[in-house]
């Protein structure tokens, strides 16, 4: 049985797809057979970030509608060979994701994969509900600002009431907070909420803090999951997050501003 | 009937006795405009509570002239505000006849068994409500009002409602969430959303919380919004009660003076 992890947030643009790409890559790198599904039907992005957009033949909706088999639609990652991508359809509507259809695909994937990562679309409508419905765990991606925090709170409420686990009365979906685009300098100036603020409001365990970084943007543009940039702080922060997701204890990093040394200040400003 | 049919056949329905707690609209007089205005005001205070609720019209305290009791207009107003009138209780024979003309069910009068709504008659907080075994068609609450206990955070967009007794929440009530109770509301965590106690009009209801950060607090329809709550007990443990139609916030480390 695969473990099903949804990456969700409510609010758009906070880093769900970046996170899905990195978490799935991180799990696969550790030897777990992992598939990442793009639920954002109509606004397909994951394939770009995973750099497989030129290899998409069939998509998630084709499989649901029986036009293609899973094996035809799954794309094997070129960097990590235990990682597969199931791309979203760009030409369909979110309503093409039926509960039965999604269940069928997830059940079939469960037979061969260890982890299924579901990259949720923004919002709280059908597409997002389908992405979280079958989840065992949820990574709630939040930026350190009030509107993102409130939307995360909303999505946590939906996880508790509308997921399959909630409807069946099973153990609740395991929730993780992932704080992205964190900038300690701006926190110090009072321009951003601090980790403690967000943790206090949302009251769920902290999976990791991803610092705001130019590396993230560059990696996206190049189609590299940022976790593979293992020299960068953002890449290392994602690696920590994946380790914690697998139960490892790791100290949180990148939460305070690094005092720049004399030379760094001289040469970088 | 074939064997196969018999084997599968379950009766289409069964009749069972049941007890339902309903909100009674205690009508003092009926004037189309003032009725609608009052209703609109009530709904404004707790829109979530009033959406599609069933109510009964109680005539036990009706003082207006019977001739003014226009059930068709009254039903029309209620319907416009998504309130469903399921029956009429009390009243004299003429009034009941008017109700029957408007195709409203007539319920037995239950005045004496009603939960008191005036502060004088209200039981002390925590005291069990009176228990009276009642027939299915009667409308007054029959079981002691059990408290509803919630241990999960109430998240933005969620609504938790205790229609009969107290509501006890052992977690935060987040901004954008709404908690409602017929009785008291206890929040053992920060209260950041909206809390409406005494939604059936129980003015002795109170709201307790460990940190007052609420968007709105209401007791029996009297409310204060966040802006007006800042001066006293903000972000501190408090209780809120109604005194002379005013919401009074008292820090919990001091005795209510």
Coordinates of C-alpha atoms in Angstrom, one line a residue:
Chain A
X1 CA 0.0 0.0 0.0
X2 CA 1.3 3.4 -1.0
X3 CA 1.3 6.3 1.3
X4 CA -0.7 9.2 -0.3
X5 CA 0.6 12.7 0.4
X6 CA -1.2 15.8 -0.8
X7 CA 0.6 19.1 -1.3
X8 CA -1.9 21.8 -0.8
X9 CA -2.4 25.4 0.4
X10 CA -5.7 27.0 -0.6
X11 CA -3.8 30.1 -1.8
X12 CA -2.1 30.1 -5.2
X13 CA 1.5 31.0 -5.9
X14 CA 2.9 29.9 -2.6
X15 CA 5.0 27.0 -3.9
X16 CA 2.9 23.9 -4.1
X17 CA 4.2 22.7 -7.4
X18 CA 7.8 23.5 -6.5
X19 CA 7.3 21.6 -3.2
X20 CA 5.6 18.6 -4.9
X21 CA 8.5 18.3 -7.3
X22 CA 11.1 18.5 -4.6
X23 CA 9.4 16.2 -2.1
X24 CA 8.7 13.6 -4.7
X25 CA 12.3 13.8 -6.0
X26 CA 13.6 13.6 -2.4
X27 CA 11.5 10.5 -1.6
X28 CA 12.6 8.8 -4.8
X29 CA 16.3 9.7 -4.3
X30 CA 16.1 7.8 -1.0
X31 CA 15.1 4.7 -3.0
X32 CA 11.3 4.9 -2.5
X33 CA 9.3 4.3 -5.7
X34 CA 7.4 7.5 -6.0
X35 CA 4.8 9.0 -8.4
X36 CA 3.8 12.6 -8.5
X37 CA 0.4 13.5 -9.9
X38 CA -0.5 16.9 -11.3
X39 CA -4.1 17.6 -10.3
X40 CA -4.1 21.1 -11.8
X41 CA -6.1 20.1 -14.8
X42 CA -6.2 23.0 -17.3
X43 CA -3.2 24.8 -15.7
X44 CA -0.5 22.1 -16.1
X45 CA 2.8 23.2 -14.6
X46 CA 4.4 20.2 -12.9
X47 CA 5.8 18.9 -16.2
X48 CA 7.7 22.1 -16.7
X49 CA 9.2 22.1 -13.3
X50 CA 10.2 18.4 -13.7
X51 CA 11.5 19.1 -17.2
X52 CA 9.4 16.5 -18.9
X53 CA 7.0 18.7 -20.9
X54 CA 8.3 17.4 -24.2
X55 CA 7.6 13.8 -23.3
X56 CA 3.9 14.2 -22.4
X57 CA 1.8 11.9 -24.6
X58 CA -1.2 10.9 -22.4
X59 CA -2.3 12.5 -19.2
X60 CA -4.2 11.9 -16.0
X61 CA -7.6 12.5 -17.6
X62 CA -6.9 10.1 -20.5
X63 CA -6.3 7.4 -17.9
X64 CA -9.4 8.3 -15.9
X65 CA -11.5 8.1 -19.1
X66 CA -9.9 4.9 -20.2
X67 CA -8.3 6.3 -23.3
X68 CA -4.8 5.3 -22.2
X69 CA -3.3 2.9 -19.6
X70 CA -1.3 4.1 -16.7
X71 CA 1.9 2.7 -18.2
X72 CA 1.3 4.8 -21.3
X73 CA 0.7 8.0 -19.3
X74 CA 3.4 7.7 -16.6
X75 CA 6.7 9.5 -17.5
X76 CA 9.9 8.2 -15.9
X77 CA 12.2 10.9 -14.6
X78 CA 15.5 11.1 -16.3
X79 CA 17.5 12.0 -13.2
X80 CA 16.0 9.7 -10.5
X81 CA 14.9 6.3 -11.8
X82 CA 12.5 5.5 -9.0
X83 CA 10.4 8.7 -9.8
X84 CA 7.5 8.9 -12.2
X85 CA 5.3 11.8 -13.2
X86 CA 1.6 11.6 -14.1
X87 CA 0.9 14.9 -15.9
X88 CA -2.4 16.9 -15.9
X89 CA -4.4 17.5 -19.0
X90 CA -4.1 21.0 -20.3
X91 CA -7.2 20.9 -22.5
X92 CA -9.8 19.6 -20.1
X93 CA -11.9 21.0 -17.2
X94 CA -11.3 20.1 -13.6
X95 CA -14.7 18.3 -13.6
X96 CA -13.1 15.5 -15.7
X97 CA -11.6 14.3 -12.4
X98 CA -14.3 12.1 -11.0
X99 CA -14.1 10.7 -7.5
X100 CA -14.4 7.1 -9.0
X101 CA -11.9 7.8 -11.7
X102 CA -9.3 9.3 -9.3
X103 CA -9.8 6.3 -6.9
X104 CA -9.3 3.8 -9.7
X105 CA -6.0 5.5 -10.7
X106 CA -4.8 5.8 -7.1
X107 CA -5.6 2.2 -6.3
X108 CA -3.7 1.0 -9.4
X109 CA -0.7 3.2 -8.5
X110 CA -0.9 1.9 -4.9
X111 CA -0.1 -1.6 -6.0
X112 CA 3.4 -0.7 -7.3
X113 CA 4.4 2.6 -5.7
X114 CA 5.6 3.4 -2.2
X115 CA 4.6 7.1 -2.3
X116 CA 1.9 8.9 -4.3
X117 CA 2.4 12.7 -4.1
X118 CA -0.7 14.7 -5.2
X119 CA 0.1 18.3 -6.4
X120 CA -3.1 20.2 -5.7
X121 CA -4.4 23.2 -7.6
X122 CA -5.1 26.4 -5.7
X123 CA -8.5 27.1 -4.3
X124 CA -11.0 25.0 -2.5
X125 CA -13.0 23.8 -5.5
X126 CA -13.4 20.5 -7.1
X127 CA -9.8 20.0 -8.3
X128 CA -8.4 20.7 -4.9
X129 CA -11.0 18.5 -3.2
X130 CA -10.1 15.6 -5.5
X131 CA -6.4 16.1 -4.8
X132 CA -6.8 15.9 -1.0
X133 CA -9.7 13.4 -0.8
X134 CA -7.6 10.2 -0.7
X135 CA -4.7 11.7 1.2
X136 CA -3.1 10.0 4.2
X137 CA -0.8 13.0 4.9
X138 CA -1.0 16.6 3.9
X139 CA 1.9 19.0 3.4
X140 CA 0.3 22.5 3.8
X141 CA 2.4 25.0 2.0
X142 CA 2.2 28.4 3.6
X143 CA 3.9 31.8 3.0
X144 CA 4.6 33.9 6.1
X145 CA 1.8 36.4 5.5
X146 CA -1.7 36.6 6.9
X147 CA -3.8 35.8 3.8
X148 CA -1.8 32.7 3.1
X149 CA -2.1 31.6 6.7
X150 CA -5.8 32.0 6.7
X151 CA -6.2 30.1 3.5
X152 CA -4.1 27.3 5.0
X153 CA -6.4 27.3 8.0
X154 CA -9.3 26.9 5.6
X155 CA -7.7 24.0 3.8
X156 CA -6.9 22.3 7.1
X157 CA -10.6 22.5 8.0
X158 CA -11.5 20.9 4.7
X159 CA -8.9 18.1 5.3
X160 CA -10.6 17.4 8.6
X161 CA -14.1 17.3 7.2
X162 CA -14.0 16.4 3.5
X163 CA -11.2 13.9 3.1
X164 CA -11.9 10.2 2.7
X165 CA -10.4 9.6 6.1
X166 CA -12.8 12.1 7.7
X167 CA -15.8 10.7 5.9
X168 CA -15.0 7.1 6.8
X169 CA -14.2 8.1 10.4
X170 CA -10.6 6.8 10.2
X171 CA -7.6 8.4 11.8
X172 CA -7.4 12.0 10.6
X173 CA -5.1 13.1 7.8
X174 CA -1.6 13.7 9.2
X175 CA -0.9 17.4 8.8
X176 CA 2.5 19.1 8.1
X177 CA 3.3 22.7 7.9
X178 CA 5.8 23.8 5.3
X179 CA 6.7 27.4 5.4
X180 CA 8.1 28.6 2.1
X181 CA 9.6 31.9 0.9
X182 CA 10.8 32.6 4.3
X183 CA 13.0 35.7 4.6
X184 CA 14.5 36.1 8.1
X185 CA 15.6 39.7 7.4
X186 CA 12.1 40.7 6.6
X187 CA 10.8 38.9 9.6
X188 CA 13.1 40.9 11.8
X189 CA 11.9 44.1 10.2
X190 CA 8.3 43.0 11.0
X191 CA 7.4 42.7 7.3
X192 CA 6.7 39.0 7.5
X193 CA 5.2 36.7 10.1
X194 CA 7.7 34.6 12.0
X195 CA 7.8 30.8 12.1
X196 CA 6.5 31.0 15.7
X197 CA 3.6 33.2 14.6
X198 CA 2.5 30.9 11.9
X199 CA 2.9 27.8 14.1
X200 CA 0.9 29.4 16.8
X201 CA -1.9 30.3 14.6
X202 CA -2.2 27.1 12.6
X203 CA -1.3 24.7 15.5
X204 CA 0.1 21.9 13.3
X205 CA 3.6 20.4 13.4
X206 CA 6.3 22.2 11.4
X207 CA 7.8 20.0 8.6
X208 CA 10.3 22.6 7.4
X209 CA 11.1 26.2 6.5
X210 CA 12.2 26.9 3.0
X211 CA 14.2 30.2 2.7
X212 CA 13.3 32.7 0.0
X213 CA 16.0 32.2 -2.7
X214 CA 16.8 33.1 -6.2
X215 CA 17.9 29.4 -6.6
X216 CA 14.2 28.3 -6.4
X217 CA 13.3 30.5 -9.4
X218 CA 16.3 29.5 -11.4
X219 CA 15.7 25.8 -10.7
X220 CA 12.0 26.2 -11.8
X221 CA 13.0 27.9 -15.0
X222 CA 15.5 25.2 -15.8
X223 CA 13.1 22.4 -15.0
X224 CA 15.2 21.1 -12.0
X225 CA 13.5 20.3 -8.7
X226 CA 15.2 22.6 -6.3
X227 CA 16.1 19.7 -4.0
X228 CA 18.7 18.6 -6.5
X229 CA 20.5 21.9 -6.0
X230 CA 22.2 20.4 -3.0
X231 CA 24.6 23.3 -2.4
X232 CA 21.8 25.8 -2.0
X233 CA 20.0 26.6 1.3
X234 CA 16.6 26.0 -0.3
X235 CA 17.7 22.6 -1.7
X236 CA 19.1 21.6 1.7
X237 CA 15.9 22.8 3.5
X238 CA 13.8 20.6 1.2
X239 CA 16.1 17.7 1.9
X240 CA 15.6 18.2 5.6
X241 CA 11.8 18.3 5.1
X242 CA 11.8 15.0 3.2
X243 CA 13.9 13.4 6.0
X244 CA 11.4 14.7 8.6
X245 CA 8.5 13.4 6.5
X246 CA 10.1 10.0 6.7
X247 CA 10.4 10.3 10.5
X248 CA 14.0 11.4 10.9
X249 CA 14.8 14.1 13.5
X250 CA 16.6 17.0 12.0
X251 CA 17.2 20.4 13.5
X252 CA 15.5 23.3 11.8
X253 CA 17.8 25.6 9.8
X254 CA 17.6 28.8 7.8
X255 CA 15.2 30.4 10.3
X256 CA 17.4 33.3 11.3
X257 CA 19.3 35.8 9.2
X258 CA 22.9 35.0 8.6
X259 CA 25.1 37.8 9.6
X260 CA 27.1 38.6 6.5
X261 CA 30.8 38.6 7.1
X262 CA 33.0 41.6 6.2
X263 CA 34.1 40.3 2.8
X264 CA 30.6 39.2 1.8
X265 CA 29.4 42.7 2.6
X266 CA 32.2 44.3 0.7
X267 CA 31.7 42.2 -2.4
X268 CA 28.0 41.5 -2.5
X269 CA 26.6 44.6 -0.9
Chain B
X1 CA -45.4 -11.5 -5.3
X2 CA -42.4 -13.8 -6.2
X3 CA -40.0 -15.2 -3.7
X4 CA -37.2 -13.1 -5.0
X5 CA -39.2 -10.0 -4.5
X6 CA -40.3 -11.0 -1.0
X7 CA -36.7 -11.6 -0.1
X8 CA -35.5 -8.2 -1.1
X9 CA -38.6 -6.3 -0.2
X10 CA -38.3 -4.0 2.8
X11 CA -41.3 -1.9 3.7
X12 CA -41.0 1.5 2.1
X13 CA -41.2 3.2 5.6
X14 CA -41.7 2.7 9.2
X15 CA -43.3 5.1 11.7
X16 CA -41.3 6.0 14.7
X17 CA -41.6 8.4 17.5
X18 CA -39.0 11.1 17.5
X19 CA -38.2 14.2 19.4
X20 CA -36.9 17.3 17.7
X21 CA -35.7 20.5 19.3
X22 CA -37.0 23.5 17.4
X23 CA -36.7 27.2 17.7
X24 CA -40.0 28.9 18.5
X25 CA -40.8 32.3 17.3
X26 CA -42.8 33.9 20.1
X27 CA -45.1 36.3 18.4
X28 CA -46.3 39.3 20.4
X29 CA -48.1 41.1 17.6
X30 CA -48.0 41.0 13.9
X31 CA -47.3 44.0 11.8
X32 CA -45.8 43.1 8.4
X33 CA -43.1 45.8 8.3
X34 CA -41.9 45.6 11.8
X35 CA -41.9 41.8 11.7
X36 CA -39.8 41.7 8.6
X37 CA -37.4 44.4 10.0
X38 CA -37.0 42.5 13.3
X39 CA -36.4 39.3 11.4
X40 CA -33.9 40.8 9.2
X41 CA -32.0 42.2 12.2
X42 CA -31.9 38.8 13.8
X43 CA -30.6 37.1 10.7
X44 CA -28.0 39.8 10.3
X45 CA -26.6 38.8 13.7
X46 CA -26.3 35.1 12.9
X47 CA -26.8 34.5 9.2
X48 CA -25.4 30.9 9.5
X49 CA -27.9 30.0 12.2
X50 CA -31.0 31.2 10.4
X51 CA -30.3 29.7 7.0
X52 CA -33.0 27.1 6.2
X53 CA -34.0 26.5 9.8
X54 CA -37.4 25.1 10.7
X55 CA -39.3 27.1 13.3
X56 CA -42.7 27.1 14.9
X57 CA -44.8 30.1 15.5
X58 CA -45.9 30.3 19.1
X59 CA -49.0 32.2 19.9
X60 CA -48.9 31.7 23.6
X61 CA -47.9 35.3 24.2
X62 CA -49.8 36.8 21.3
X63 CA -51.4 40.1 22.3
X64 CA -52.4 41.7 19.0
X65 CA -55.8 41.5 17.5
X66 CA -56.6 38.2 15.9
X67 CA -57.7 40.1 12.7
X68 CA -54.2 41.2 12.1
X69 CA -52.8 37.7 12.2
X70 CA -52.2 37.3 8.5
X71 CA -50.5 33.9 8.3
X72 CA -50.1 34.1 4.5
X73 CA -48.0 37.3 4.8
X74 CA -46.1 35.9 7.7
X75 CA -45.2 32.7 5.8
X76 CA -44.2 34.8 2.8
X77 CA -41.8 36.9 4.8
X78 CA -40.3 33.8 6.5
X79 CA -39.9 32.1 3.1
X80 CA -38.2 35.1 1.6
X81 CA -35.6 34.8 4.4
X82 CA -35.2 31.0 3.9
X83 CA -36.9 30.2 7.2
X84 CA -39.4 27.3 7.2
X85 CA -42.5 27.5 9.4
X86 CA -43.4 24.0 10.3
X87 CA -46.3 24.7 12.6
X88 CA -48.2 26.9 15.0
X89 CA -48.6 26.4 18.7
X90 CA -51.0 27.9 21.2
X91 CA -53.5 30.6 20.3
X92 CA -57.3 30.4 20.5
X93 CA -59.7 28.6 18.2
X94 CA -60.0 31.5 15.8
X95 CA -56.3 31.9 15.5
X96 CA -55.9 28.2 15.0
X97 CA -58.5 28.2 12.3
X98 CA -56.6 31.0 10.5
X99 CA -53.4 28.9 10.7
X100 CA -55.3 25.9 9.3
X101 CA -56.5 28.0 6.4
X102 CA -52.9 28.8 5.6
X103 CA -52.1 25.0 5.7
X104 CA -49.8 25.2 8.7
X105 CA -49.7 22.3 11.1
X106 CA -51.3 22.9 14.6
X107 CA -49.1 21.7 17.4
X108 CA -50.2 21.3 21.0
X109 CA -49.4 24.2 23.3
X110 CA -46.2 23.7 25.2
X111 CA -45.7 26.9 27.0
X112 CA -45.0 25.7 30.5
X113 CA -42.3 23.3 29.3
X114 CA -40.3 25.7 27.4
X115 CA -36.8 26.4 28.4
X116 CA -36.9 29.7 30.0
X117 CA -35.4 32.5 28.0
X118 CA -35.5 35.4 30.5
X119 CA -32.5 35.8 32.8
X120 CA -34.5 35.6 36.0
X121 CA -35.9 32.2 35.2
X122 CA -32.8 30.7 33.6
X123 CA -31.2 27.9 35.4
X124 CA -27.7 28.4 36.7
X125 CA -25.1 27.7 34.1
X126 CA -24.3 24.0 34.1
X127 CA -27.6 23.0 35.8
X128 CA -29.3 20.3 33.6
X129 CA -32.4 21.5 31.8
X130 CA -35.7 19.9 33.0
X131 CA -36.5 16.5 31.6
X132 CA -40.0 15.8 30.4
X133 CA -40.8 12.8 28.3
X134 CA -42.8 14.1 25.4
X135 CA -44.6 12.9 22.4
X136 CA -43.1 13.1 19.0
X137 CA -45.3 16.0 17.8
X138 CA -44.5 18.2 20.7
X139 CA -41.9 20.8 20.0
X140 CA -40.3 21.7 23.3
X141 CA -36.8 20.2 24.0
X142 CA -37.2 17.0 25.8
X143 CA -33.7 15.8 26.8
X144 CA -31.4 17.5 29.1
X145 CA -29.2 19.7 27.0
X146 CA -25.9 17.9 26.7
X147 CA -22.8 20.0 26.1
X148 CA -21.2 19.5 22.8
X149 CA -17.4 19.0 23.1
X150 CA -15.0 19.6 20.3
X151 CA -11.3 18.8 20.6
X152 CA -10.2 19.7 17.1
X153 CA -9.4 23.3 16.1
X154 CA -12.4 25.0 14.5
X155 CA -10.8 26.2 11.2
X156 CA -11.6 29.2 9.0
X157 CA -14.9 28.5 7.1
X158 CA -16.1 25.9 9.6
X159 CA -19.1 26.3 11.8
X160 CA -19.8 24.4 15.0
X161 CA -23.3 24.6 16.5
X162 CA -24.6 23.3 19.7
X163 CA -28.4 23.7 19.2
X164 CA -29.4 22.8 22.7
X165 CA -26.8 23.1 25.4
X166 CA -23.3 24.4 25.9
X167 CA -20.4 24.3 23.4
X168 CA -17.0 23.4 24.8
X169 CA -14.0 23.7 22.5
X170 CA -10.6 22.4 23.6
X171 CA -8.7 24.0 20.7
X172 CA -8.4 27.3 18.9
X173 CA -11.4 28.9 17.1
X174 CA -9.7 30.4 14.1
X175 CA -10.4 33.7 12.3
X176 CA -13.2 33.1 9.8
X177 CA -14.7 30.3 11.9
X178 CA -18.1 30.5 13.7
X179 CA -19.2 28.8 16.9
X180 CA -22.8 28.9 18.0
X181 CA -24.6 27.5 21.1
X182 CA -28.0 27.7 22.7
X183 CA -26.1 27.9 26.0
X184 CA -22.6 29.0 27.0
X185 CA -19.5 28.7 24.9
X186 CA -16.2 27.7 26.4
X187 CA -13.0 28.0 24.3
X188 CA -9.9 26.5 25.9
X189 CA -7.7 28.2 23.4
X190 CA -7.7 31.5 21.6
X191 CA -11.0 32.7 20.3
X192 CA -10.2 34.3 16.9
X193 CA -13.4 33.8 15.0
X194 CA -17.1 34.5 15.9
X195 CA -18.8 33.2 19.0
X196 CA -22.6 33.4 19.4
X197 CA -23.9 32.2 22.7
X198 CA -27.6 32.0 23.7
X199 CA -28.7 31.9 20.1
X200 CA -32.3 31.0 21.2
X201 CA -32.4 34.1 23.3
X202 CA -30.9 32.9 26.6
X203 CA -29.6 36.1 28.0
X204 CA -27.8 34.3 30.9
X205 CA -25.5 32.6 28.5
X206 CA -21.8 33.5 28.6
X207 CA -18.7 33.2 26.5
X208 CA -15.4 32.0 28.1
X209 CA -12.1 31.9 26.3
X210 CA -8.4 31.7 27.1
X211 CA -7.5 34.5 24.8
X212 CA -10.0 37.0 23.4
X213 CA -9.1 37.8 19.8
X214 CA -12.6 37.4 18.4
X215 CA -14.1 38.9 15.3
X216 CA -17.4 39.1 17.0
X217 CA -19.0 37.9 20.2
X218 CA -22.7 37.8 20.6
X219 CA -25.0 36.8 23.5
X220 CA -28.7 36.4 22.9
X221 CA -28.4 38.7 19.9
X222 CA -26.4 41.5 21.6
X223 CA -23.0 41.6 20.0
X224 CA -19.7 43.4 19.9
X225 CA -17.3 43.4 17.0
X226 CA -13.6 43.1 17.2
X227 CA -13.0 46.9 17.1
X228 CA -15.2 47.3 20.2
X229 CA -13.5 44.4 22.1
X230 CA -10.0 45.8 22.0
X231 CA -10.2 48.0 25.2
X232 CA -10.7 45.3 27.8
X233 CA -9.2 41.8 28.1
X234 CA -7.9 41.7 24.5
X235 CA -5.6 38.7 24.1
X236 CA -6.3 37.7 27.7
X237 CA -8.4 35.1 29.4
X238 CA -11.9 36.6 29.8
X239 CA -15.5 35.8 30.3
X240 CA -18.2 37.8 28.5
X241 CA -21.7 38.2 29.8
X242 CA -24.8 40.3 29.2
X243 CA -25.7 42.9 31.8
X244 CA -28.5 45.4 31.2
X245 CA -28.4 44.6 27.5
X246 CA -24.6 45.4 27.3
X247 CA -21.9 42.9 26.8
X248 CA -19.4 43.0 29.7
X249 CA -15.9 41.6 29.3
X250 CA -14.3 40.5 32.6
X251 CA -10.7 39.2 32.9
X252 CA -10.9 35.7 34.3
X253 CA -8.3 36.3 37.0
X254 CA -10.6 38.7 38.7
X255 CA -14.0 37.9 40.1
X256 CA -16.8 39.5 38.1
X257 CA -17.6 42.8 39.8

